[in-house]
């Protein structure tokens, strides 16, 4: 039975071109910044993202955490959207590593609202922590891969600049936002100071993310990465597939979005309740509103070789990726159809 893995866009295998690039990569000691392939990736990423400098990091989480460490001092407070990955899925690292506290604000399809942000920014009172950083997320995972429009990011950025507060973007799926909206990546990144993008999600690299921003901030992030044991030696072997991911895999993301839409349309036609607009590669099925038992649904899918995950209390999340084909979409729909017939 063929496995159809819809748990995430993190589950992909590197392409053959990536594997060959790993084999052929020119390498050096990246702690001395002498790995030519890492330097090429970092320079390319900085240019693509419209920032002065960029740093190869091991994961999206590491990229986000290095941003917090580079921007903030212990005792400061960071403002994030209440369902953000940094707040929910990074193990409390902002407190454990950077010694900062979090202040969450509600999001509308993942977007921070200006009036909520203004209320959350701390005033200059000796009793209060200072606001050290504002973090956005685009696309927004828990909002179902929602694209946060540039104008929404601009509104946040303008408030932050008026208050002299830096802005970080968790752009793990930023290239999905660009592909879905037809808006170039730099139209989004112009409204943040640092940005983390994952090479290892929809772009298909086996490992790695990029943190990009002002040169001095990236150098502080590089020092923090070393402190955390993230100084890599011949890392060209992972930078090489990352370069392919960055320069060749973004154009095909529309295919993942098409498959997600087709899957969502079919599931909706069967009476399942999908809570997000499915603009990109994520589908959130509300199992309570669909009258389905989530664990039984996931188990029955797994018995048929179809893997998916739960998200939050009520949702099943399907995430398309470059391995998922139109035939796979049809197989999933046929399988779910059969499952629903049996539960009637
Ligand atoms: C918006 C966002 N920002 C950061 C990260 C962290 O990236 P990694 O640390 O997994 O590389 C993720 C990973 N998301 C993973 C997934 O979606 O399967 C899980 C939830 O951690 C993310 O969705």
JSON list of C-alpha atoms and ligand atoms in Angstrom, two decimals, residues 7-10 58-62 64 85 89-90 137 139 141 170 172-173 196 198 200-201 209 311 317, ligand 1:
[
{"chain": "A", "resi": 7, "resn": "UNK", "atom": "CA", "xyz": [0.90, 15.25, 8.26]},
{"chain": "A", "resi": 8, "resn": "UNK", "atom": "CA", "xyz": [3.02, 18.20, 7.20]},
{"chain": "A", "resi": 9, "resn": "UNK", "atom": "CA", "xyz": [5.21, 19.75, 4.51]},
{"chain": "A", "resi": 10, "resn": "UNK", "atom": "CA", "xyz": [8.16, 18.83, 6.73]},
{"chain": "A", "resi": 58, "resn": "UNK", "atom": "CA", "xyz": [19.20, 24.22, 11.56]},
{"chain": "A", "resi": 59, "resn": "UNK", "atom": "CA", "xyz": [15.45, 24.76, 11.79]},
{"chain": "A", "resi": 60, "resn": "UNK", "atom": "CA", "xyz": [12.65, 27.28, 11.81]},
{"chain": "A", "resi": 61, "resn": "UNK", "atom": "CA", "xyz": [12.59, 27.10, 15.57]},
{"chain": "A", "resi": 62, "resn": "UNK", "atom": "CA", "xyz": [16.29, 27.89, 15.80]},
{"chain": "A", "resi": 64, "resn": "UNK", "atom": "CA", "xyz": [13.01, 32.26, 15.44]},
{"chain": "A", "resi": 85, "resn": "UNK", "atom": "CA", "xyz": [4.18, 28.88, 16.43]},
{"chain": "A", "resi": 89, "resn": "UNK", "atom": "CA", "xyz": [5.17, 25.08, 19.55]},
{"chain": "A", "resi": 90, "resn": "UNK", "atom": "CA", "xyz": [8.72, 26.10, 20.50]},
{"chain": "A", "resi": 137, "resn": "UNK", "atom": "CA", "xyz": [3.73, 34.78, 11.26]},
{"chain": "A", "resi": 139, "resn": "UNK", "atom": "CA", "xyz": [1.51, 32.19, 6.33]},
{"chain": "A", "resi": 141, "resn": "UNK", "atom": "CA", "xyz": [-0.14, 27.78, 10.52]},
{"chain": "A", "resi": 170, "resn": "UNK", "atom": "CA", "xyz": [8.18, 33.83, 11.37]},
{"chain": "A", "resi": 172, "resn": "UNK", "atom": "CA", "xyz": [8.36, 29.47, 7.77]},
{"chain": "A", "resi": 173, "resn": "UNK", "atom": "CA", "xyz": [5.91, 29.35, 4.81]},
{"chain": "A", "resi": 196, "resn": "UNK", "atom": "CA", "xyz": [12.96, 33.40, 9.24]},
{"chain": "A", "resi": 198, "resn": "UNK", "atom": "CA", "xyz": [12.10, 27.42, 6.16]},
{"chain": "A", "resi": 200, "resn": "UNK", "atom": "CA", "xyz": [12.77, 22.33, 4.74]},
{"chain": "A", "resi": 201, "resn": "UNK", "atom": "CA", "xyz": [9.00, 22.71, 4.38]},
{"chain": "A", "resi": 209, "resn": "UNK", "atom": "CA", "xyz": [16.11, 27.57, 7.56]},
{"chain": "A", "resi": 311, "resn": "UNK", "atom": "CA", "xyz": [-4.25, 20.35, 15.41]},
{"chain": "A", "resi": 317, "resn": "UNK", "atom": "CA", "xyz": [-4.88, 19.03, 9.58]},
{"chain": "B", "resi": 1, "resn": "LIG", "atom": "C1", "xyz": [4.80, 28.66, 11.28]},
{"chain": "B", "resi": 1, "resn": "LIG", "atom": "C2", "xyz": [5.95, 27.80, 11.71]},
{"chain": "B", "resi": 1, "resn": "LIG", "atom": "N1", "xyz": [7.04, 28.40, 12.21]},
{"chain": "B", "resi": 1, "resn": "LIG", "atom": "C3", "xyz": [8.10, 27.67, 12.63]},
{"chain": "B", "resi": 1, "resn": "LIG", "atom": "C4", "xyz": [8.09, 26.29, 12.55]},
{"chain": "B", "resi": 1, "resn": "LIG", "atom": "C5", "xyz": [9.30, 25.53, 13.09]},
{"chain": "B", "resi": 1, "resn": "LIG", "atom": "O1", "xyz": [9.99, 24.94, 12.07]},
{"chain": "B", "resi": 1, "resn": "LIG", "atom": "P1", "xyz": [10.96, 23.72, 12.43]},
{"chain": "B", "resi": 1, "resn": "LIG", "atom": "O2", "xyz": [11.61, 24.05, 13.75]},
{"chain": "B", "resi": 1, "resn": "LIG", "atom": "O3", "xyz": [10.05, 22.53, 12.53]},
{"chain": "B", "resi": 1, "resn": "LIG", "atom": "O4", "xyz": [11.91, 23.65, 11.31]},
{"chain": "B", "resi": 1, "resn": "LIG", "atom": "C6", "xyz": [6.97, 25.62, 12.04]},
{"chain": "B", "resi": 1, "resn": "LIG", "atom": "C7", "xyz": [6.96, 24.11, 11.97]},
{"chain": "B", "resi": 1, "resn": "LIG", "atom": "N2", "xyz": [5.64, 23.61, 12.05]},
{"chain": "B", "resi": 1, "resn": "LIG", "atom": "C8", "xyz": [5.52, 22.18, 12.15]},
{"chain": "B", "resi": 1, "resn": "LIG", "atom": "C9", "xyz": [4.38, 21.76, 11.20]},
{"chain": "B", "resi": 1, "resn": "LIG", "atom": "O5", "xyz": [3.63, 22.66, 10.76]},
{"chain": "B", "resi": 1, "resn": "LIG", "atom": "O6", "xyz": [4.26, 20.55, 10.97]},
{"chain": "B", "resi": 1, "resn": "LIG", "atom": "C10", "xyz": [5.20, 21.78, 13.59]},
{"chain": "B", "resi": 1, "resn": "LIG", "atom": "C11", "xyz": [3.86, 22.31, 14.04]},
{"chain": "B", "resi": 1, "resn": "LIG", "atom": "O7", "xyz": [6.17, 22.35, 14.43]},
{"chain": "B", "resi": 1, "resn": "LIG", "atom": "C12", "xyz": [5.87, 26.39, 11.62]},
{"chain": "B", "resi": 1, "resn": "LIG", "atom": "O8", "xyz": [4.76, 25.80, 11.14]}
]
